[in-house]
GROMACS .gro file of C-alpha atoms in nm:
model
  269
    1MET     CA    1  -4.385  -0.734  -0.335
    2ALA     CA    2  -4.328  -0.428  -0.541
    3GLU     CA    3  -4.675  -0.262  -0.604
    4ILE     CA    4  -4.669  -0.179  -0.976
    5ILE     CA    5  -4.845   0.116  -1.137
    6VAL     CA    6  -4.899   0.219  -1.480
    7VAL     CA    7  -4.938   0.560  -1.598
    8THR     CA    8  -5.103   0.542  -1.932
    9SER     CA    9  -5.335   0.720  -2.210
   10GLY     CA   10  -5.462   0.656  -2.506
   11LYS     CA   11  -5.307   0.993  -2.695
   12GLY     CA   12  -5.020   1.183  -2.667
   13GLY     CA   13  -4.979   1.527  -2.488
   14VAL     CA   14  -5.254   1.486  -2.210
   15GLY     CA   15  -5.000   1.498  -1.937
   16LYS     CA   16  -4.877   1.167  -1.872
   17THR     CA   17  -4.491   1.248  -1.796
   18THR     CA   18  -4.628   1.503  -1.553
   19THR     CA   19  -4.888   1.274  -1.398
   20SER     CA   20  -4.632   0.991  -1.367
   21ALA     CA   21  -4.302   1.216  -1.179
   22SER     CA   22  -4.587   1.348  -0.975
   23LEU     CA   23  -4.687   1.028  -0.822
   24ALA     CA   24  -4.352   0.918  -0.782
   25CYS     CA   25  -4.245   1.220  -0.585
   26GLY     CA   26  -4.569   1.198  -0.392
   27LEU     CA   27  -4.541   0.864  -0.297
   28ALA     CA   28  -4.151   0.922  -0.166
   29ARG     CA   29  -4.317   1.184   0.032
   30TYR     CA   30  -4.490   0.930   0.196
   31GLY     CA   31  -4.176   0.771   0.294
   32LYS     CA   32  -4.223   0.468   0.020
   33LYS     CA   33  -3.905   0.327  -0.113
   34VAL     CA   34  -4.021   0.437  -0.518
   35ALA     CA   35  -3.877   0.377  -0.853
   36VAL     CA   36  -3.986   0.567  -1.195
   37ILE     CA   37  -3.906   0.428  -1.512
   38ASP     CA   38  -3.963   0.608  -1.861
   39PHE     CA   39  -4.080   0.352  -2.131
   40ASP     CA   40  -4.084   0.607  -2.391
   41VAL     CA   41  -3.758   0.482  -2.571
   42GLY     CA   42  -3.698   0.691  -2.855
   43LEU     CA   43  -3.832   1.058  -2.693
   44ARG     CA   44  -3.718   1.055  -2.330
   45ASN     CA   45  -3.885   1.333  -2.123
   46LEU     CA   46  -3.887   1.205  -1.806
   47ASP     CA   47  -3.577   1.273  -1.712
   48LEU     CA   48  -3.607   1.650  -1.810
   49ILE     CA   49  -3.921   1.666  -1.605
   50MET     CA   50  -3.762   1.552  -1.284
   51GLY     CA   51  -3.435   1.765  -1.356
   52CYS     CA   52  -3.182   1.518  -1.388
   53GLU     CA   53  -3.121   1.529  -1.772
   54ARG     CA   54  -2.744   1.590  -1.692
   55ARG     CA   55  -2.681   1.298  -1.463
   56VAL     CA   56  -2.821   0.984  -1.720
   57VAL     CA   57  -2.515   0.796  -1.785
   58TYR     CA   58  -2.680   0.470  -1.854
   59ASP     CA   59  -3.069   0.381  -1.901
   60PHE     CA   60  -3.283   0.130  -1.911
   61VAL     CA   61  -3.241  -0.018  -2.249
   62ASN     CA   62  -2.848  -0.042  -2.116
   63VAL     CA   63  -2.954  -0.247  -1.815
   64ILE     CA   64  -3.202  -0.484  -2.060
   65GLN     CA   65  -2.917  -0.580  -2.313
   66GLY     CA   66  -2.690  -0.608  -1.991
   67GLU     CA   67  -2.440  -0.291  -2.100
   68ALA     CA   68  -2.502  -0.137  -1.727
   69THR     CA   69  -2.626  -0.308  -1.387
   70LEU     CA   70  -2.936  -0.119  -1.281
   71ARG     CA   71  -2.754   0.006  -0.949
   72GLN     CA   72  -2.511   0.189  -1.237
   73SER     CA   73  -2.872   0.297  -1.426
   74LEU     CA   74  -3.077   0.424  -1.146
   75ILE     CA   75  -3.065   0.802  -1.066
   76LYS     CA   76  -3.114   0.922  -0.701
   77ASP     CA   77  -3.349   1.186  -0.651
   78LYS     CA   78  -3.234   1.548  -0.516
   79ARG     CA   79  -3.500   1.612  -0.329
   80TYR     CA   80  -3.609   1.207  -0.180
   81ASP     CA   81  -3.335   0.957  -0.084
   82ASN     CA   82  -3.604   0.714  -0.151
   83LEU     CA   83  -3.669   0.841  -0.524
   84PHE     CA   84  -3.518   0.662  -0.789
   85ILE     CA   85  -3.562   0.721  -1.172
   86LEU     CA   86  -3.492   0.496  -1.508
   87ALA     CA   87  -3.443   0.682  -1.798
   88ALA     CA   88  -3.536   0.602  -2.136
   89SER     CA   89  -3.274   0.596  -2.448
   90GLN     CA   90  -3.306   0.862  -2.675
   91THR     CA   91  -3.056   0.683  -2.946
   92ARG     CA   92  -3.246   0.306  -2.959
   93ASP     CA   93  -3.543   0.171  -3.112
   94LYS     CA   94  -3.866   0.069  -2.925
   95ASP     CA   95  -3.780  -0.298  -3.017
   96ALA     CA   96  -3.495  -0.299  -2.772
   97LEU     CA   97  -3.767  -0.327  -2.506
   98THR     CA   98  -3.783  -0.715  -2.466
   99LYS     CA   99  -4.080  -0.867  -2.216
  100GLU     CA  100  -3.809  -1.064  -2.020
  101GLY     CA  101  -3.562  -0.778  -2.009
  102VAL     CA  102  -3.844  -0.563  -1.880
  103GLN     CA  103  -3.940  -0.858  -1.598
  104LYS     CA  104  -3.620  -0.863  -1.490
  105VAL     CA  105  -3.573  -0.486  -1.412
  106LEU     CA  106  -3.917  -0.491  -1.209
  107ASP     CA  107  -3.773  -0.844  -1.039
  108ASP     CA  108  -3.485  -0.681  -0.944
  109LEU     CA  109  -3.639  -0.365  -0.830
  110ALA     CA  110  -3.870  -0.576  -0.616
  111ALA     CA  111  -3.562  -0.725  -0.445
  112ASP     CA  112  -3.377  -0.430  -0.357
  113GLY     CA  113  -3.696  -0.376  -0.165
  114PHE     CA  114  -3.863  -0.120  -0.396
  115GLU     CA  115  -4.200  -0.073  -0.271
  116TYR     CA  116  -4.373   0.110  -0.543
  117ILE     CA  117  -4.277   0.112  -0.938
  118VAL     CA  118  -4.442   0.400  -1.176
  119CYS     CA  119  -4.418   0.296  -1.488
  120ASP     CA  120  -4.415   0.640  -1.769
  121SER     CA  121  -4.628   0.447  -2.027
  122PRO     CA  122  -4.555   0.577  -2.431
  123ALA     CA  123  -4.887   0.702  -2.519
  124GLY     CA  124  -5.104   0.475  -2.751
  125ILE     CA  125  -5.086   0.109  -2.807
  126GLU     CA  126  -4.731   0.007  -2.961
  127LYS     CA  127  -4.453  -0.204  -2.805
  128GLY     CA  128  -4.308   0.019  -2.500
  129ALA     CA  129  -4.697   0.079  -2.379
  130PHE     CA  130  -4.789  -0.289  -2.375
  131LEU     CA  131  -4.481  -0.342  -2.177
  132ALA     CA  132  -4.551  -0.038  -1.968
  133MET     CA  133  -4.882  -0.168  -1.900
  134TYR     CA  134  -4.789  -0.580  -1.927
  135PHE     CA  135  -4.699  -0.606  -1.539
  136ALA     CA  136  -4.928  -0.375  -1.376
  137ASP     CA  137  -5.122  -0.424  -1.041
  138GLN     CA  138  -5.259  -0.073  -1.083
  139ALA     CA  139  -5.338   0.183  -1.386
  140VAL     CA  140  -5.353   0.569  -1.402
  141VAL     CA  141  -5.544   0.611  -1.742
  142VAL     CA  142  -5.454   0.987  -1.796
  143VAL     CA  143  -5.764   1.165  -2.005
  144ASN     CA  144  -5.834   1.518  -2.134
  145PRO     CA  145  -6.205   1.564  -2.058
  146GLU     CA  146  -6.294   1.590  -2.449
  147VAL     CA  147  -6.419   1.327  -2.652
  148SER     CA  148  -6.115   1.187  -2.882
  149SER     CA  149  -5.871   1.161  -2.511
  150VAL     CA  150  -6.214   0.964  -2.412
  151ARG     CA  151  -6.184   0.728  -2.682
  152ASP     CA  152  -5.885   0.653  -2.713
  153SER     CA  153  -5.844   0.547  -2.316
  154ASP     CA  154  -6.138   0.324  -2.403
  155ARG     CA  155  -5.897   0.134  -2.574
  156ILE     CA  156  -5.634   0.138  -2.329
  157LEU     CA  157  -5.879   0.007  -2.133
  158GLY     CA  158  -5.969  -0.281  -2.328
  159LEU     CA  159  -5.572  -0.400  -2.364
  160LEU     CA  160  -5.575  -0.359  -1.923
  161ALA     CA  161  -5.852  -0.604  -1.904
  162SER     CA  162  -5.697  -0.848  -2.153
  163LYS     CA  163  -5.308  -0.814  -2.256
  164THR     CA  164  -5.177  -0.821  -1.896
  165ARG     CA  165  -5.006  -1.053  -1.650
  166ARG     CA  166  -5.263  -1.028  -1.436
  167ALA     CA  167  -5.576  -1.056  -1.730
  168GLU     CA  168  -5.394  -1.371  -1.803
  169ALA     CA  169  -5.433  -1.523  -1.428
  170GLY     CA  170  -5.838  -1.423  -1.492
  171GLU     CA  171  -5.757  -1.121  -1.218
  172ARG     CA  172  -5.760  -0.748  -1.312
  173VAL     CA  173  -5.553  -0.439  -1.290
  174LYS     CA  174  -5.714  -0.173  -1.072
  175GLU     CA  175  -5.812   0.142  -1.240
  176HIS     CA  176  -5.810   0.469  -1.158
  177LEU     CA  177  -5.949   0.757  -1.392
  178LEU     CA  178  -5.707   1.071  -1.358
  179LEU     CA  179  -5.848   1.421  -1.553
  180THR     CA  180  -5.590   1.638  -1.645
  181ARG     CA  181  -5.653   2.024  -1.747
  182TYR     CA  182  -6.003   2.070  -1.668
  183SER     CA  183  -6.158   2.368  -1.654
  184PRO     CA  184  -6.504   2.404  -1.501
  185SER     CA  185  -6.583   2.703  -1.662
  186ARG     CA  186  -6.533   2.530  -1.991
  187VAL     CA  187  -6.756   2.259  -1.887
  188GLU     CA  188  -7.025   2.522  -1.772
  189GLY     CA  189  -7.029   2.662  -2.127
  190GLY     CA  190  -7.055   2.317  -2.278
  191GLU     CA  191  -6.711   2.305  -2.451
  192MET     CA  192  -6.551   2.045  -2.192
  193LEU     CA  193  -6.706   1.703  -2.083
  194SER     CA  194  -6.773   1.676  -1.731
  195ILE     CA  195  -6.652   1.462  -1.440
  196ASN     CA  196  -6.963   1.245  -1.451
  197ASP     CA  197  -6.926   1.231  -1.824
  198VAL     CA  198  -6.630   1.066  -1.872
  199GLU     CA  199  -6.657   0.843  -1.547
  200GLU     CA  200  -7.019   0.733  -1.715
  201VAL     CA  201  -6.814   0.678  -2.066
  202LEU     CA  202  -6.510   0.465  -1.950
  203GLY     CA  203  -6.659   0.323  -1.581
  204LEU     CA  204  -6.398   0.441  -1.360
  205LYS     CA  205  -6.388   0.606  -1.081
  206THR     CA  206  -6.178   0.940  -1.051
  207ILE     CA  207  -5.899   0.951  -0.826
  208GLY     CA  208  -5.778   1.303  -0.941
  209VAL     CA  209  -5.875   1.623  -1.112
  210ILE     CA  210  -5.614   1.837  -1.219
  211PRO     CA  211  -5.681   2.213  -1.326
  212GLU     CA  212  -5.601   2.389  -1.667
  213SER     CA  213  -5.288   2.555  -1.543
  214GLY     CA  214  -4.993   2.737  -1.624
  215ASP     CA  215  -4.811   2.593  -1.295
  216VAL     CA  216  -4.753   2.283  -1.450
  217LEU     CA  217  -4.552   2.391  -1.768
  218ASN     CA  218  -4.351   2.628  -1.522
  219ALA     CA  219  -4.291   2.356  -1.346
  220SER     CA  220  -4.195   2.117  -1.587
  221ASN     CA  221  -3.943   2.381  -1.768
  222LYS     CA  222  -3.797   2.428  -1.432
  223GLY     CA  223  -3.752   2.019  -1.374
  224GLU     CA  224  -3.918   2.020  -1.025
  225PRO     CA  225  -4.279   1.814  -1.073
  226VAL     CA  226  -4.582   2.017  -1.027
  227ILE     CA  227  -4.678   1.819  -0.668
  228LEU     CA  228  -4.382   1.981  -0.533
  229ASP     CA  229  -4.567   2.320  -0.545
  230LEU     CA  230  -4.849   2.277  -0.293
  231GLU     CA  231  -4.893   2.663  -0.383
  232SER     CA  232  -5.040   2.588  -0.716
  233PRO     CA  233  -5.394   2.400  -0.774
  234ALA     CA  234  -5.230   2.135  -0.964
  235GLY     CA  235  -4.953   2.077  -0.727
  236MET     CA  236  -5.285   2.043  -0.443
  237ALA     CA  237  -5.472   1.835  -0.717
  238TYR     CA  238  -5.137   1.566  -0.763
  239ASP     CA  239  -5.099   1.573  -0.384
  240ASP     CA  240  -5.489   1.508  -0.331
  241ALA     CA  241  -5.452   1.210  -0.626
  242VAL     CA  242  -5.174   1.037  -0.413
  243ALA     CA  243  -5.326   1.079  -0.090
  244ARG     CA  244  -5.665   0.888  -0.257
  245LEU     CA  245  -5.421   0.612  -0.410
  246MET     CA  246  -5.279   0.556  -0.068
  247GLY     CA  247  -5.628   0.493   0.085
  248GLU     CA  248  -5.707   0.828   0.218
  249THR     CA  249  -6.046   0.993   0.152
  250ARG     CA  250  -6.036   1.380   0.057
  251PRO     CA  251  -6.311   1.604  -0.087
  252MET     CA  252  -6.204   1.678  -0.504
  253ARG     CA  253  -6.101   2.024  -0.517
  254PHE     CA  254  -6.120   2.272  -0.789
  255THR     CA  255  -6.386   2.128  -0.986
  256GLN     CA  256  -6.644   2.409  -0.952
  257VAL     CA  257  -6.635   2.739  -1.072
  258GLU     CA  258  -6.593   2.961  -0.863
  259LYS     CA  259  -6.815   3.245  -0.749
  260LYS     CA  260  -6.746   3.585  -0.718
  261GLY     CA  261  -6.756   3.783  -0.365
  262PHE     CA  262  -6.984   4.079  -0.325
  263PHE     CA  263  -6.663   4.330  -0.380
  264THR     CA  264  -6.492   4.158  -0.692
  265LYS     CA  265  -6.809   4.212  -0.868
  266LEU     CA  266  -6.848   4.565  -0.742
  267PHE     CA  267  -6.482   4.650  -0.836
  268GLY     CA  268  -6.429   4.433  -1.118
  269GLY     CA  269  -6.167   4.184  -1.021
   0.00000   0.00000   0.00000
């Protein structure tokens, strides 16, 4: 059975696609056979971050509408033989996705031996977002530590608890909190919510804290998911998050203000 993970949030621009790409690469690095699907019909960013935009011939909608086979449409990642990308359509309407069509794609991937399917959800609560979360076994809720992002994510948690296949069966989707653009110094200065603040409001445990970093944008521009850069704090933080998803215990890094050493203070570093 494939484990279906939806990466979701209430508002846009919080780092869902970056997170989807990094989770997919991280799971593939563990030797798992992984597919990552872009549900954001009409926009399509996942293929850019994965660095395969020039290799997209057929997309998710082509498969659902019977215009191409799943095998024709899956793009094999250049870095990992066990990682495949299914791009969204840029030219179709969101109504091109159907519950039956999405279920068939997910079932076919499971039958083909995929162990993890990562669904990169559009923001909000429209049709693409609903279908991305409907079949999920687990949800990674991506939140910036600010009031509007947290409030919007609270609505998503309500949908996960009531509008999914698991909810209909009287079960729960396993939910994880992933904080992005976290700045300990801004938290200390009262400009940003703390990890505890967000956990308390949403009632979720944090699986990862991704520090505010220019490395994320640089990696996206290069078509290299930031998790592949294990020299960068963001890459290390995503690697930790994937390890926790796989059941490992790791300390939470990049959550405290770095204290300056004596010589740094002395010489103004």
